[in-house]
Coordinates of C-alpha atoms in Angstrom, one line a residue:
M1273 CA 56.9 134.7 -5.2
A1274 CA 55.6 134.1 -8.7
N1275 CA 53.1 131.2 -9.2
P1276 CA 53.6 128.4 -11.7
I1277 CA 51.7 130.2 -14.5
Q1278 CA 53.7 133.4 -14.0
H1279 CA 56.9 131.3 -14.0
Q1280 CA 55.9 129.8 -17.4
C1281 CA 55.2 133.2 -18.8
I1282 CA 58.5 134.6 -17.5
I1283 CA 60.5 131.6 -18.9
R1284 CA 58.8 131.9 -22.3
L1285 CA 59.7 135.6 -22.5
I1286 CA 63.2 134.9 -21.4
I1287 CA 63.7 132.2 -24.0
H1288 CA 62.4 134.6 -26.6
V1289 CA 64.9 137.3 -25.4
I1290 CA 67.7 134.7 -25.5
Q1291 CA 66.9 133.7 -29.0
I1292 CA 66.9 137.3 -30.3
R1293 CA 70.3 138.0 -28.6
I1294 CA 71.9 134.8 -29.8
A1295 CA 70.8 135.5 -33.3
I1296 CA 72.3 139.0 -33.2
I1297 CA 75.5 137.8 -31.7
V1298 CA 75.9 135.0 -34.2
I1299 CA 75.4 137.3 -37.1
N1300 CA 77.9 139.8 -35.7
V1301 CA 80.6 137.2 -35.0
L1302 CA 80.3 135.2 -38.2
H1303 CA 79.9 138.2 -40.5
V1304 CA 77.1 136.5 -42.3
N1305 CA 76.1 139.7 -44.1
N1306 CA 78.6 142.6 -44.4
A1307 CA 75.8 145.1 -45.0
I1308 CA 74.1 144.1 -41.8
N1309 CA 77.4 143.7 -39.8
S1310 CA 78.6 147.2 -40.8
R1311 CA 75.8 148.6 -38.5
M1312 CA 75.4 145.8 -36.1
C1313 CA 75.7 146.9 -32.4
W1314 CA 76.5 150.5 -33.5
S1315 CA 73.3 152.0 -34.9
A1316 CA 70.4 153.8 -33.3
E1317 CA 68.0 151.0 -33.9
V1318 CA 70.1 148.3 -32.5
S1319 CA 71.2 150.5 -29.5
L1320 CA 67.6 151.1 -28.6
K1321 CA 66.6 147.4 -29.0
T1322 CA 69.6 146.3 -26.9
F1323 CA 68.7 148.8 -24.2
V1324 CA 65.0 147.7 -24.1
L1325 CA 65.8 144.0 -24.0
G1326 CA 68.4 144.6 -21.3
F1327 CA 65.9 146.6 -19.3
V1328 CA 63.2 143.9 -19.7
A1329 CA 65.8 141.3 -18.5
I1330 CA 66.5 143.4 -15.4
L1331 CA 62.8 143.8 -14.6
F1332 CA 62.3 140.0 -14.5
A1333 CA 65.7 139.0 -13.1
G1334 CA 66.0 141.8 -10.6
Q1335 CA 63.7 140.1 -8.0
Y1336 CA 66.3 137.3 -7.8
M1337 CA 69.3 139.6 -7.4
S1338 CA 70.7 142.0 -4.8
L1339 CA 69.8 145.7 -5.4
P1340 CA 73.5 146.7 -5.8
L1341 CA 74.0 144.1 -8.5
V1342 CA 70.8 145.3 -10.2
L1343 CA 72.1 148.9 -10.2
F1344 CA 75.5 147.8 -11.5
C1345 CA 73.8 146.0 -14.5
V1346 CA 71.6 149.1 -15.1
S1347 CA 74.6 151.3 -15.2
I1348 CA 76.0 149.2 -18.0
I1349 CA 72.7 148.8 -19.9
F1350 CA 72.0 152.6 -19.9
M1351 CA 75.0 153.3 -22.0
Q1352 CA 73.1 151.8 -24.9
L1353 CA 70.4 154.5 -24.4
I1354 CA 73.0 157.2 -24.4
E1355 CA 74.5 155.9 -27.6
Y1356 CA 71.0 155.8 -29.1
F1357 CA 70.6 159.5 -28.4
M1358 CA 74.0 160.2 -29.8
W1359 CA 73.1 158.4 -33.1
T1360 CA 69.7 160.1 -33.4
V1361 CA 70.5 163.6 -32.1
G1362 CA 74.1 164.2 -31.1
L1363 CA 75.8 163.5 -34.5
R1364 CA 73.7 166.3 -36.0
N1365 CA 73.8 168.9 -33.3
K1366 CA 77.1 170.0 -31.6
T1367 CA 75.5 171.2 -28.4
A1368 CA 73.5 168.0 -28.0
N1369 CA 76.7 166.0 -28.8
Y1370 CA 78.6 167.8 -26.0
Y1371 CA 76.0 167.1 -23.4
I1372 CA 75.4 163.5 -24.4
S1373 CA 79.1 162.9 -24.4
L1374 CA 79.2 164.4 -20.8
A1375 CA 76.4 162.0 -19.9
A1376 CA 78.4 159.1 -21.2
A1377 CA 81.6 160.2 -19.3
L1378 CA 79.5 160.6 -16.1
L1379 CA 78.0 157.1 -16.5
L1380 CA 81.5 155.7 -17.0
W1381 CA 82.6 157.4 -13.7
L1382 CA 79.5 156.0 -11.9
Q1383 CA 80.0 152.4 -13.1
P1384 CA 82.9 151.6 -10.8
I1385 CA 80.9 153.1 -7.9
A1386 CA 78.0 150.8 -8.8
S1387 CA 80.4 147.9 -8.9
I1388 CA 81.8 148.9 -5.5
S1389 CA 78.3 148.9 -4.1
T1390 CA 78.2 145.1 -4.6
T1391 CA 80.7 144.7 -1.8
K1392 CA 79.9 145.2 1.9
G1393 CA 81.0 147.0 5.0
E1394 CA 84.4 148.6 5.4
T1395 CA 85.6 147.2 2.1
A1396 CA 83.0 149.1 0.1
V1397 CA 83.7 152.3 2.1
G1398 CA 87.5 152.0 1.6
L1399 CA 87.2 151.3 -2.1
L1400 CA 84.7 154.2 -2.6
I1401 CA 87.0 156.7 -0.8
L1402 CA 90.1 155.5 -2.7
Y1403 CA 88.3 155.6 -6.0
T1404 CA 87.0 159.1 -5.3
V1405 CA 90.3 160.5 -4.2
L1406 CA 92.3 159.0 -7.1
T1407 CA 89.7 160.2 -9.6
V1408 CA 89.7 163.7 -8.2
L1409 CA 93.5 163.7 -8.3
Y1410 CA 93.6 162.3 -11.9
K1411 CA 91.1 164.9 -13.2
G1412 CA 92.7 167.7 -11.3
I1413 CA 96.2 167.0 -12.5
Y1414 CA 95.2 166.7 -16.2
S1415 CA 93.0 169.7 -16.1
I1416 CA 96.1 171.7 -15.2
I1417 CA 98.2 170.0 -17.8
D1418 CA 95.6 170.1 -20.6
K1419 CA 93.9 173.5 -21.2
T1420 CA 91.8 172.3 -24.1
P1421 CA 88.2 173.5 -23.7
S1422 CA 85.8 170.8 -22.5
Q1423 CA 83.6 171.3 -25.6
Q1424 CA 86.5 170.2 -27.8
I1425 CA 87.2 167.2 -25.5
Y1426 CA 83.8 165.7 -24.8
K1427 CA 82.3 164.8 -28.2
M1428 CA 81.6 161.8 -30.3
Y1429 CA 81.7 161.2 -34.0
E1430 CA 81.4 158.2 -36.4
G1431 CA 84.7 156.5 -37.1
A1432 CA 85.9 155.0 -40.4
N1433 CA 84.8 151.5 -39.2
G1434 CA 81.3 152.6 -38.4
H1435 CA 81.7 152.8 -34.6
L1436 CA 81.4 155.9 -32.4
V1437 CA 84.7 157.5 -31.6
W1438 CA 84.7 158.9 -28.0
N1439 CA 87.0 161.8 -28.5
W1440 CA 88.1 162.1 -24.9
L1441 CA 89.7 158.6 -25.0
Q1442 CA 92.9 158.6 -27.1
H1443 CA 96.0 156.5 -27.4
D1444 CA 98.0 158.5 -24.8
T1445 CA 99.2 158.3 -21.3
Q1446 CA 96.3 160.2 -19.9
T1447 CA 93.8 157.7 -21.3
A1448 CA 95.9 154.7 -20.3
I1449 CA 95.9 155.9 -16.7
G1450 CA 92.2 156.7 -16.7
L1451 CA 91.4 153.3 -18.1
L1452 CA 93.6 151.6 -15.5
L1453 CA 91.7 153.4 -12.8
Y1454 CA 88.4 152.6 -14.3
F1455 CA 89.0 148.8 -14.9
T1456 CA 90.7 148.4 -11.5
F1457 CA 87.7 149.7 -9.5
L1458 CA 85.2 148.1 -12.0
L1459 CA 86.6 144.6 -11.7
L1460 CA 88.1 144.5 -8.2
P1461 CA 84.7 144.6 -6.3
I1462 CA 83.4 141.8 -8.5
I1463 CA 86.5 139.8 -7.6
L1464 CA 86.1 140.5 -3.9
S1465 CA 82.4 139.5 -4.2
K1466 CA 83.5 136.2 -5.8
N1467 CA 81.0 136.6 -8.6
W1468 CA 83.1 134.7 -11.0
T1469 CA 80.5 134.3 -13.7
L1470 CA 79.9 138.0 -14.0
L1471 CA 83.6 138.7 -13.8
G1472 CA 84.3 136.3 -16.7
V1473 CA 81.5 137.9 -18.8
I1474 CA 82.8 141.4 -18.3
A1475 CA 86.5 140.5 -18.6
I1476 CA 86.0 138.8 -22.0
T1477 CA 83.8 141.6 -23.5
L1478 CA 86.2 144.3 -22.2
G1479 CA 89.1 142.4 -23.7
I1480 CA 87.4 142.4 -27.1
S1481 CA 86.6 146.1 -26.8
L1482 CA 90.2 147.1 -25.8
Y1483 CA 91.4 145.4 -28.9
T1484 CA 89.2 147.4 -31.2
F1485 CA 90.0 150.6 -29.2
Y1486 CA 93.8 150.2 -29.7
R1487 CA 93.4 149.1 -33.3
H1488 CA 90.7 151.6 -34.5
N1489 CA 90.6 154.2 -31.7
T1490 CA 86.9 153.2 -31.2
W1491 CA 85.3 151.2 -28.5
G1492 CA 83.8 148.9 -31.1
S1493 CA 80.9 146.8 -29.9
M1494 CA 81.9 147.2 -26.3
W1495 CA 78.5 148.1 -24.8
C1496 CA 76.6 145.9 -27.2
W1497 CA 78.8 142.9 -26.3
I1498 CA 78.5 143.6 -22.5
V1499 CA 74.8 144.1 -22.6
N1500 CA 74.2 141.0 -24.7
A1501 CA 76.3 139.0 -22.2
I1502 CA 74.5 140.5 -19.2
I1503 CA 71.1 139.7 -20.8
L1504 CA 72.1 136.1 -21.2
F1505 CA 73.6 136.1 -17.7
L1506 CA 70.4 137.5 -16.1
C1507 CA 68.1 135.2 -18.1
G1508 CA 70.1 132.2 -17.1
K1509 CA 70.0 133.3 -13.5
V1510 CA 66.2 133.5 -13.5
I1511 CA 65.9 130.0 -15.1
W1512 CA 68.4 128.5 -12.6
T1513 CA 66.7 130.2 -9.6
N1514 CA 63.2 129.0 -10.6
Y1515 CA 63.9 125.5 -11.9
F1516 CA 67.3 124.2 -10.6
N1517 CA 67.8 125.8 -7.2

């Protein structure tokens, strides 16, 4: 258990992190400067900063959280690191683009598993088996229907609105079914765990991102929004645990 001096240092750092994230969020929401906003939450620099701040928040808040919840948050935060490499390397190199896109797709598949791990016992086992079976069936059926080479499917590029377009997610039935599968097993374990605060944070940010996806075919600021929200959630959890609980 941290001593009072360590508590003060932790709280000061957390407050600094909160101030930085709130400033970024406010600029993004209010469109204070269009030049800044055009790159906010979807540039290499901001992706890296968001990842680092999220990782720091995990390091300090993780000791007050269960390991499965830590792993779930990490699975979300690491998408910012993947997007950083896409901005810096992938957009200039087709081979790198393909493998970075595969890494993003793999992380998306792992996120519901990380969410399932926050539940316990037979419920977790049942959800994991069901998710695995449905995912295998989904990928198997569409691999037969769609013969497009994977190199043409798994790639990203910058959209007209400045966001990364994930080429394997389109406005079609295949994507709709895949997203339904993803969101169901991402959110259901959190509901079963009765973590209503985290559920609210993720549901709101996913709602915003779905809007940008169906309007611009890009995920917009999805991961930036979620990571920002998780950082504030984790920082608030540490402060509450140390001073009000």
